[in-house]
mmCIF file of N, CA and C in Angstrom:
data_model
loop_
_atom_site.group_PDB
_atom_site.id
_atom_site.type_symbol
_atom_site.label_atom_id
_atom_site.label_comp_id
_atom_site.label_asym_id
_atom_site.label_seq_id
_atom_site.Cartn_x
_atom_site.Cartn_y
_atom_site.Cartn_z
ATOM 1 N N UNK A 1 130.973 99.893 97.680
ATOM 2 C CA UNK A 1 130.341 99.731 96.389
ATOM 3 C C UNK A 1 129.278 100.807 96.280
ATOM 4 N N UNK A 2 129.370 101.315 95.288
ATOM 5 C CA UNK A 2 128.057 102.384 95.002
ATOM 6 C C UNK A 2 127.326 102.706 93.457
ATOM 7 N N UNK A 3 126.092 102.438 94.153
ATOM 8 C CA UNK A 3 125.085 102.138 92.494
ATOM 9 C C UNK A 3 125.050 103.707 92.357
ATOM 10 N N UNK A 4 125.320 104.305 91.080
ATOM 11 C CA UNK A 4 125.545 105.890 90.502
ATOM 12 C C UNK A 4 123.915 105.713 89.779
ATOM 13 N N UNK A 5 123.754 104.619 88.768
ATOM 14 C CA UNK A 5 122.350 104.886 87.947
ATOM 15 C C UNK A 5 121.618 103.070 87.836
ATOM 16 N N UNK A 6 120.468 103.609 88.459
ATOM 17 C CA UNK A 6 119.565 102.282 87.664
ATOM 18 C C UNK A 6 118.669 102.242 86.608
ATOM 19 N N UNK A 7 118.952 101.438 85.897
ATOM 20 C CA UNK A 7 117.814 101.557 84.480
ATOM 21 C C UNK A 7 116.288 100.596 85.335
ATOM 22 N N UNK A 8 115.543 101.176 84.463
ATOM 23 C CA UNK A 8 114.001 100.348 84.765
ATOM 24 C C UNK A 8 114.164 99.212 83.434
ATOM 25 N N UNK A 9 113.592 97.689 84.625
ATOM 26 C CA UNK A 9 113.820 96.714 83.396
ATOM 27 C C UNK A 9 112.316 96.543 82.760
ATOM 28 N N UNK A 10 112.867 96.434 80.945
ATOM 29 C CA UNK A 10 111.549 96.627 80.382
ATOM 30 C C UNK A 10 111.087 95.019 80.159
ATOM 31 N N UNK A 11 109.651 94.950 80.049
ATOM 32 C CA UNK A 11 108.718 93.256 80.225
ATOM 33 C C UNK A 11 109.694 92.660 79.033
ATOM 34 N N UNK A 12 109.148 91.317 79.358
ATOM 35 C CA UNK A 12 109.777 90.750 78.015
ATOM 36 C C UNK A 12 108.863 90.675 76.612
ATOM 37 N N UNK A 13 107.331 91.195 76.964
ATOM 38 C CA UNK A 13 106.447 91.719 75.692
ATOM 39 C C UNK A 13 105.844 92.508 76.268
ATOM 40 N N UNK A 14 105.283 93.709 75.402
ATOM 41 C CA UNK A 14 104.609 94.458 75.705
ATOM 42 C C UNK A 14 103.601 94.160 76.051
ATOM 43 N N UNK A 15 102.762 94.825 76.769
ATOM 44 C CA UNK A 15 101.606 94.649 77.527
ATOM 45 C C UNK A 15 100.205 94.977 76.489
ATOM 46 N N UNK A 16 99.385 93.832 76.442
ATOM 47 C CA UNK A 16 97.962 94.231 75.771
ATOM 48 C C UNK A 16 96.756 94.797 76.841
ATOM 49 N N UNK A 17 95.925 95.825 76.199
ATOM 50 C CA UNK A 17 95.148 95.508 77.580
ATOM 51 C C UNK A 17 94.510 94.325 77.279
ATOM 52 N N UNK A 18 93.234 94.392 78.031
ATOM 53 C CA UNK A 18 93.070 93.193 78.158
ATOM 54 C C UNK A 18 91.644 92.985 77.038
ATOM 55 N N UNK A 19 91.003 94.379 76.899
ATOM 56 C CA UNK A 19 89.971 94.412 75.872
ATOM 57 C C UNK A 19 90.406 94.130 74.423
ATOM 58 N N UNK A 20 91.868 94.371 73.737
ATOM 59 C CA UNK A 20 92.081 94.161 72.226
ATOM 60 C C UNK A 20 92.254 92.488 72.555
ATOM 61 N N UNK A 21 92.717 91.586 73.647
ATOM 62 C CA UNK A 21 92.974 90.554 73.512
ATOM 63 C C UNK A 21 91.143 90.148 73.521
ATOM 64 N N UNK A 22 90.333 90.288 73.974
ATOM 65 C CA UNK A 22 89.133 89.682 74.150
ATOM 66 C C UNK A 22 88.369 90.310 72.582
ATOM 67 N N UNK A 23 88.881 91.438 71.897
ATOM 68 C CA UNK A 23 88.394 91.276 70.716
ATOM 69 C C UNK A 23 88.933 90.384 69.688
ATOM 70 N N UNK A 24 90.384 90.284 69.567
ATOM 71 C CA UNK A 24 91.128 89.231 68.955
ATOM 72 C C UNK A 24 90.751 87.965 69.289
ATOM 73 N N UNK A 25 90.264 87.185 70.356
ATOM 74 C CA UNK A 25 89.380 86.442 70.423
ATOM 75 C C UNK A 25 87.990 86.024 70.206
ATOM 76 N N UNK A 26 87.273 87.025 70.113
ATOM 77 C CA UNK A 26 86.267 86.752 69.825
ATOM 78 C C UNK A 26 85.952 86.732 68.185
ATOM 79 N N UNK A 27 87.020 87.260 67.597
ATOM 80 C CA UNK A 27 87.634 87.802 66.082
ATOM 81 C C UNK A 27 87.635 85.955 66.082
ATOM 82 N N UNK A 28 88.470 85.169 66.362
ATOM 83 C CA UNK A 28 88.780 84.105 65.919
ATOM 84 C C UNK A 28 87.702 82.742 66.332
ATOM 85 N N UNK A 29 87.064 83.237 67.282
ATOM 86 C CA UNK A 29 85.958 82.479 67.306
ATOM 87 C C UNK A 29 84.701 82.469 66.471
ATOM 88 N N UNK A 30 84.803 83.744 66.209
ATOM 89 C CA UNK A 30 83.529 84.126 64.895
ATOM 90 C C UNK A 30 83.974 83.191 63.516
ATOM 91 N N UNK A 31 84.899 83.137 63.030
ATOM 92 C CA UNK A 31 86.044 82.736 61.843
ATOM 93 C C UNK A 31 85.774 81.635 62.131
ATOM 94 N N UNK A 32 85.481 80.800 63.665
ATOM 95 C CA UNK A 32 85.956 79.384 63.179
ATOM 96 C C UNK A 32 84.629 78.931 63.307
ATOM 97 N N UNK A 33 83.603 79.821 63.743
ATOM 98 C CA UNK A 33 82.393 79.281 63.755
ATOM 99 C C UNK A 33 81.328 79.291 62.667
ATOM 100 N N UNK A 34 81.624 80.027 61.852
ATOM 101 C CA UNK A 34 80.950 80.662 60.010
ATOM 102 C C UNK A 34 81.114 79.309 59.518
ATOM 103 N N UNK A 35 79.796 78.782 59.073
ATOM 104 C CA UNK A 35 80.116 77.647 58.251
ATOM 105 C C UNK A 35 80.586 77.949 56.982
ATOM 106 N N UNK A 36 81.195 76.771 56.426
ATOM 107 C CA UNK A 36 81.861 76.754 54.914
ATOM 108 C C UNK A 36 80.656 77.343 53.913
ATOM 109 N N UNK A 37 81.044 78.112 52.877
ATOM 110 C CA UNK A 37 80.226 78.179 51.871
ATOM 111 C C UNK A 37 80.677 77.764 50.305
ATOM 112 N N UNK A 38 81.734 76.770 50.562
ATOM 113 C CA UNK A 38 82.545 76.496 49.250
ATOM 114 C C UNK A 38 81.594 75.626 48.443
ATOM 115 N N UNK A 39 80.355 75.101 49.140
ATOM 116 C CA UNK A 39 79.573 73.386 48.647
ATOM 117 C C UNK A 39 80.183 72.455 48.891
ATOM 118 N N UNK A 40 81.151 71.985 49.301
ATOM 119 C CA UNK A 40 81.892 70.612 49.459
ATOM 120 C C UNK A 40 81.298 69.591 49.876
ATOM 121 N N UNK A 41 81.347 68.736 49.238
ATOM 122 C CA UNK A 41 80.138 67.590 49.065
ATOM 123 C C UNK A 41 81.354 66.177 49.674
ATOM 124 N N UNK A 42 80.335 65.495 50.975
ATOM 125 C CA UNK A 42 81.223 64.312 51.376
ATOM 126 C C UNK A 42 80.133 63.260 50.454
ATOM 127 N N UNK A 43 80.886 61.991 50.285
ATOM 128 C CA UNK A 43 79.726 60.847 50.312
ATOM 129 C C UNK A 43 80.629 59.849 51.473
ATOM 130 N N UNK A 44 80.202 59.367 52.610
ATOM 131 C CA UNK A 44 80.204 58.097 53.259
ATOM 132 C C UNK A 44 79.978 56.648 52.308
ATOM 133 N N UNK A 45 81.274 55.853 53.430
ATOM 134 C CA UNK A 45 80.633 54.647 52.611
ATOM 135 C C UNK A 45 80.012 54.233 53.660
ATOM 136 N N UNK A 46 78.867 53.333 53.061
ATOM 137 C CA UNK A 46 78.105 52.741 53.577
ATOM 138 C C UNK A 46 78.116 51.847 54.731
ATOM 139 N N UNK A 47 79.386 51.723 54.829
ATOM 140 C CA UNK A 47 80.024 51.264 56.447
ATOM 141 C C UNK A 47 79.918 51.871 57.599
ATOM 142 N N UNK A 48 80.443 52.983 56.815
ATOM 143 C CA UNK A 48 80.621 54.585 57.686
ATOM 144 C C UNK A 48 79.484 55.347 58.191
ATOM 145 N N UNK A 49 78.054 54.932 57.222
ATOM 146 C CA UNK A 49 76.777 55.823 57.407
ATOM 147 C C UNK A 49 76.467 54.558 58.370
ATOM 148 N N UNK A 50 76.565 53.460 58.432
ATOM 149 C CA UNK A 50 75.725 52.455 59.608
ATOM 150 C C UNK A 50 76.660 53.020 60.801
ATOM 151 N N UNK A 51 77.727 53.044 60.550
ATOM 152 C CA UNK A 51 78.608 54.075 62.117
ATOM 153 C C UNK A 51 77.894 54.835 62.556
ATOM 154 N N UNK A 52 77.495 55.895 61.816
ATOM 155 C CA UNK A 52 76.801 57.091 62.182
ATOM 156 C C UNK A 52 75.530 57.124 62.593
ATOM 157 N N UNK A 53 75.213 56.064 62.519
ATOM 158 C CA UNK A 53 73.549 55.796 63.178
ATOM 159 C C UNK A 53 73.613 55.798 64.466
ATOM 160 N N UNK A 54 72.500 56.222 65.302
ATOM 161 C CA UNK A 54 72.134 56.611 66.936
ATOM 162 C C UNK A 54 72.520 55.071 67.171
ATOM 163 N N UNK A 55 71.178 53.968 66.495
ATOM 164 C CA UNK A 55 70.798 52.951 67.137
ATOM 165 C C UNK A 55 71.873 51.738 66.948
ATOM 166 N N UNK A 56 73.449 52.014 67.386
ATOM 167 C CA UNK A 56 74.316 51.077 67.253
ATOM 168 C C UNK A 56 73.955 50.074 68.585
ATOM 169 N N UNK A 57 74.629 48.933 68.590
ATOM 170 C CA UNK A 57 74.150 47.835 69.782
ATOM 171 C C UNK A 57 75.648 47.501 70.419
ATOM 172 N N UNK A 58 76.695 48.946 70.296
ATOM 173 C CA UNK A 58 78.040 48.643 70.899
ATOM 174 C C UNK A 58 77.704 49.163 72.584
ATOM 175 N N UNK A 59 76.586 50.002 73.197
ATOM 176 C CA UNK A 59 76.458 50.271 74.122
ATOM 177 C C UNK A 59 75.308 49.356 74.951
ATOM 178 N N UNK A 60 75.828 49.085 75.775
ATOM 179 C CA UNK A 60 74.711 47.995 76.591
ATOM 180 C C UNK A 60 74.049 48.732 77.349
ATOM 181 N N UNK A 61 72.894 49.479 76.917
ATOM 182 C CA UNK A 61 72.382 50.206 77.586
ATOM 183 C C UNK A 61 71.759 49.754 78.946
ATOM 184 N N UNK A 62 71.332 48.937 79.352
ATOM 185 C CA UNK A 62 70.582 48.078 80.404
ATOM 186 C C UNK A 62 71.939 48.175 81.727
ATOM 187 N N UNK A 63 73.263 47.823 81.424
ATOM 188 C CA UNK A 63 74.441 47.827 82.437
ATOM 189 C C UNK A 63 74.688 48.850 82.497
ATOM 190 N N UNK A 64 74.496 50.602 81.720
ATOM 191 C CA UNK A 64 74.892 51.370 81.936
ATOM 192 C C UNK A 64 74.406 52.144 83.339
ATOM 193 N N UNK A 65 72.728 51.613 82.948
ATOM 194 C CA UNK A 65 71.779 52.336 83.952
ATOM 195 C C UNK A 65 71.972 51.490 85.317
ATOM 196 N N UNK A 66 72.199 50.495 85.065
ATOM 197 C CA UNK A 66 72.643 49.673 86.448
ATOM 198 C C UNK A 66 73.481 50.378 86.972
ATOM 199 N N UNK A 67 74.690 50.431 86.101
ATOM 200 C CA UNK A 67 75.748 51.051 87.008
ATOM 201 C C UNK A 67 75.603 52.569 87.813
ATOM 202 N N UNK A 68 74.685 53.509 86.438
ATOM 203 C CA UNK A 68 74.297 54.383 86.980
ATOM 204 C C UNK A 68 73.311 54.514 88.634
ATOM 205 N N UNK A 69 72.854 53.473 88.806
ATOM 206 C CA UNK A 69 72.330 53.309 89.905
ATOM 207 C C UNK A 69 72.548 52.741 90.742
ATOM 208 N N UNK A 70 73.519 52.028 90.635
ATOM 209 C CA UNK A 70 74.530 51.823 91.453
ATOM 210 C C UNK A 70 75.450 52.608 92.341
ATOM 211 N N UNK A 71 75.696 53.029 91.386
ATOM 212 C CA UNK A 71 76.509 54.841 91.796
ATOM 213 C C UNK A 71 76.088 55.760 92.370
ATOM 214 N N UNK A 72 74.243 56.005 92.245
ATOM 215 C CA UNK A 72 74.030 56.841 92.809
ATOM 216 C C UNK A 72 73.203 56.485 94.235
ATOM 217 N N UNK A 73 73.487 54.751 94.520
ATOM 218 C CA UNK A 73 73.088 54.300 95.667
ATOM 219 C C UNK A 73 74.164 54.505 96.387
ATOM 220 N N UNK A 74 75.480 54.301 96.544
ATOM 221 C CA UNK A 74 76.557 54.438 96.732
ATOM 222 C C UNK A 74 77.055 52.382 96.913
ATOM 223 N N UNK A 75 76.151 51.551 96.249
ATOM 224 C CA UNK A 75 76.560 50.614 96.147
ATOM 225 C C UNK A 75 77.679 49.599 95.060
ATOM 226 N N UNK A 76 78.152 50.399 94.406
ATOM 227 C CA UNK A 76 78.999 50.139 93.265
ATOM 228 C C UNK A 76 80.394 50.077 93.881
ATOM 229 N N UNK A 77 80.960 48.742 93.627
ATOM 230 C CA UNK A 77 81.903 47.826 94.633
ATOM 231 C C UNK A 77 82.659 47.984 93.530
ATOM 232 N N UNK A 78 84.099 48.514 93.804
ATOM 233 C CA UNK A 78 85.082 48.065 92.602
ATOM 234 C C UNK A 78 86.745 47.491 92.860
ATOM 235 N N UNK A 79 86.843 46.503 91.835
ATOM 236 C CA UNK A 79 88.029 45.774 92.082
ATOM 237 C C UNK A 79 89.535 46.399 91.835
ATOM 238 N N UNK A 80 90.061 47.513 92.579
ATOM 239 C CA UNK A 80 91.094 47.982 92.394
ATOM 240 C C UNK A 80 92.242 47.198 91.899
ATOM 241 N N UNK A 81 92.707 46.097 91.984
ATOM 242 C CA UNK A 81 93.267 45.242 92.122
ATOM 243 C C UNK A 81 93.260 44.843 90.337
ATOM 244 N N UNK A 82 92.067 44.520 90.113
ATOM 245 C CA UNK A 82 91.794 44.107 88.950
ATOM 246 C C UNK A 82 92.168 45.252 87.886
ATOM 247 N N UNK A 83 91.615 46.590 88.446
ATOM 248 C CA UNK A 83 92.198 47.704 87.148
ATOM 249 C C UNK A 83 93.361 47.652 87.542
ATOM 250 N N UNK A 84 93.869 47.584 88.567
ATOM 251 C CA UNK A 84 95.314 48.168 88.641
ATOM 252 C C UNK A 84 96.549 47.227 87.392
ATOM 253 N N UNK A 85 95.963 46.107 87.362
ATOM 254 C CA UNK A 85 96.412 44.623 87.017
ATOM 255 C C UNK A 85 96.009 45.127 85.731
ATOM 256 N N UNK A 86 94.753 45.618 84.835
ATOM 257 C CA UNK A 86 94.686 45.674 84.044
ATOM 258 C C UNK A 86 94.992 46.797 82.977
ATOM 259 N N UNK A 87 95.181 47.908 83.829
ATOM 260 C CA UNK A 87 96.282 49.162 82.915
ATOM 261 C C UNK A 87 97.712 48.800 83.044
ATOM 262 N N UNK A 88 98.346 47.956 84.189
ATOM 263 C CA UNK A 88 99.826 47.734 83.998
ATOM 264 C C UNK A 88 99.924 46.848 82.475
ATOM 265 N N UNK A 89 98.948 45.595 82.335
ATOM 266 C CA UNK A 89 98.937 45.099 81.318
ATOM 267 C C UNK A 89 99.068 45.913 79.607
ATOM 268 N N UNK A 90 97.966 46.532 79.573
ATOM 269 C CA UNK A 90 97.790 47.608 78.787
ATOM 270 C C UNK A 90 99.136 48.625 79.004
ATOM 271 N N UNK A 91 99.557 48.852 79.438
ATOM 272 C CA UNK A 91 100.790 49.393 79.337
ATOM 273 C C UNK A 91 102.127 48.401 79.238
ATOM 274 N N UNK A 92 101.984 47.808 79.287
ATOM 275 C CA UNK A 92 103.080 46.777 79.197
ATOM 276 C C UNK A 92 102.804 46.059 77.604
ATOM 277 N N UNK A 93 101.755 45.700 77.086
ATOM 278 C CA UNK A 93 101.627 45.969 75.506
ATOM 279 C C UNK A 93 101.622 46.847 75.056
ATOM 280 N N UNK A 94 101.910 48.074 75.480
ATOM 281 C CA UNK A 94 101.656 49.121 74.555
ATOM 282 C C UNK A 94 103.472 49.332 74.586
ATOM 283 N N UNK A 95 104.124 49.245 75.494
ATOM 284 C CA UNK A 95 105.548 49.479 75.310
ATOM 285 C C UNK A 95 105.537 48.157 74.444
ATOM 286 N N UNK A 96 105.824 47.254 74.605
ATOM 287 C CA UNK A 96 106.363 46.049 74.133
ATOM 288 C C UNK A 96 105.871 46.267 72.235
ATOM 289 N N UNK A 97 105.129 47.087 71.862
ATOM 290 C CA UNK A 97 104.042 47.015 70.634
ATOM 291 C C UNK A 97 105.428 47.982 69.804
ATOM 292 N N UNK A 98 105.839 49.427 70.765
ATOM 293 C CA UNK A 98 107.139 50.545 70.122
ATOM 294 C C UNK A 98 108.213 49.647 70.185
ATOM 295 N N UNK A 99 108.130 49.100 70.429
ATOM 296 C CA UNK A 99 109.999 48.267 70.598
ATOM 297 C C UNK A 99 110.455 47.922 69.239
#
């Protein structure tokens, strides 16, 4: 058997360097960071603006810091058993929910 000619194989895209890609990026980060200047005016409902308040009472702040210190005692004991039990669940309604 005898190879007479080899071709050179060409990329499957051409090559950028690497500076037009870091201007084309930074091109699209500028774009998405320019705020709007159209005026577009939201109104919230009033449901929505008590959402948006700092001082909601969905976080128990008092157990957070526990736990946080817990954690950083290295005394924070956890029931594997119990999550394990409780994402199979959660997954087992969540299939049963697509059916």
């Amino acid at each position: 058997m005898s190879i007479d000619r080899t071709h050179s194989l060409s990329g499957v895209s051409p090559i950028q360097p690497r500076e037009a890609s870091e201007i084309q990026q930074q091109k699209r980060k500028e774009a998405t960071s320019q705020p709007a200047v159209d005026g577009t005016q939201v109104k919230l409902s009033d449901a929505q603006s008590r959402l948006m308040q700092p001082n909601g009472q969905d976080i128990n702040v008092e157990r957070v810091e526990a736990l946080k210190l817990a954690i950083r005692n290295g005394e924070l004991t956890m029931d594997t058993g119990k999550i394990a039990d409780a994402l199979l669940q959660d997954t087992h309604d969540l299939l049963k929910s697509n059916d």
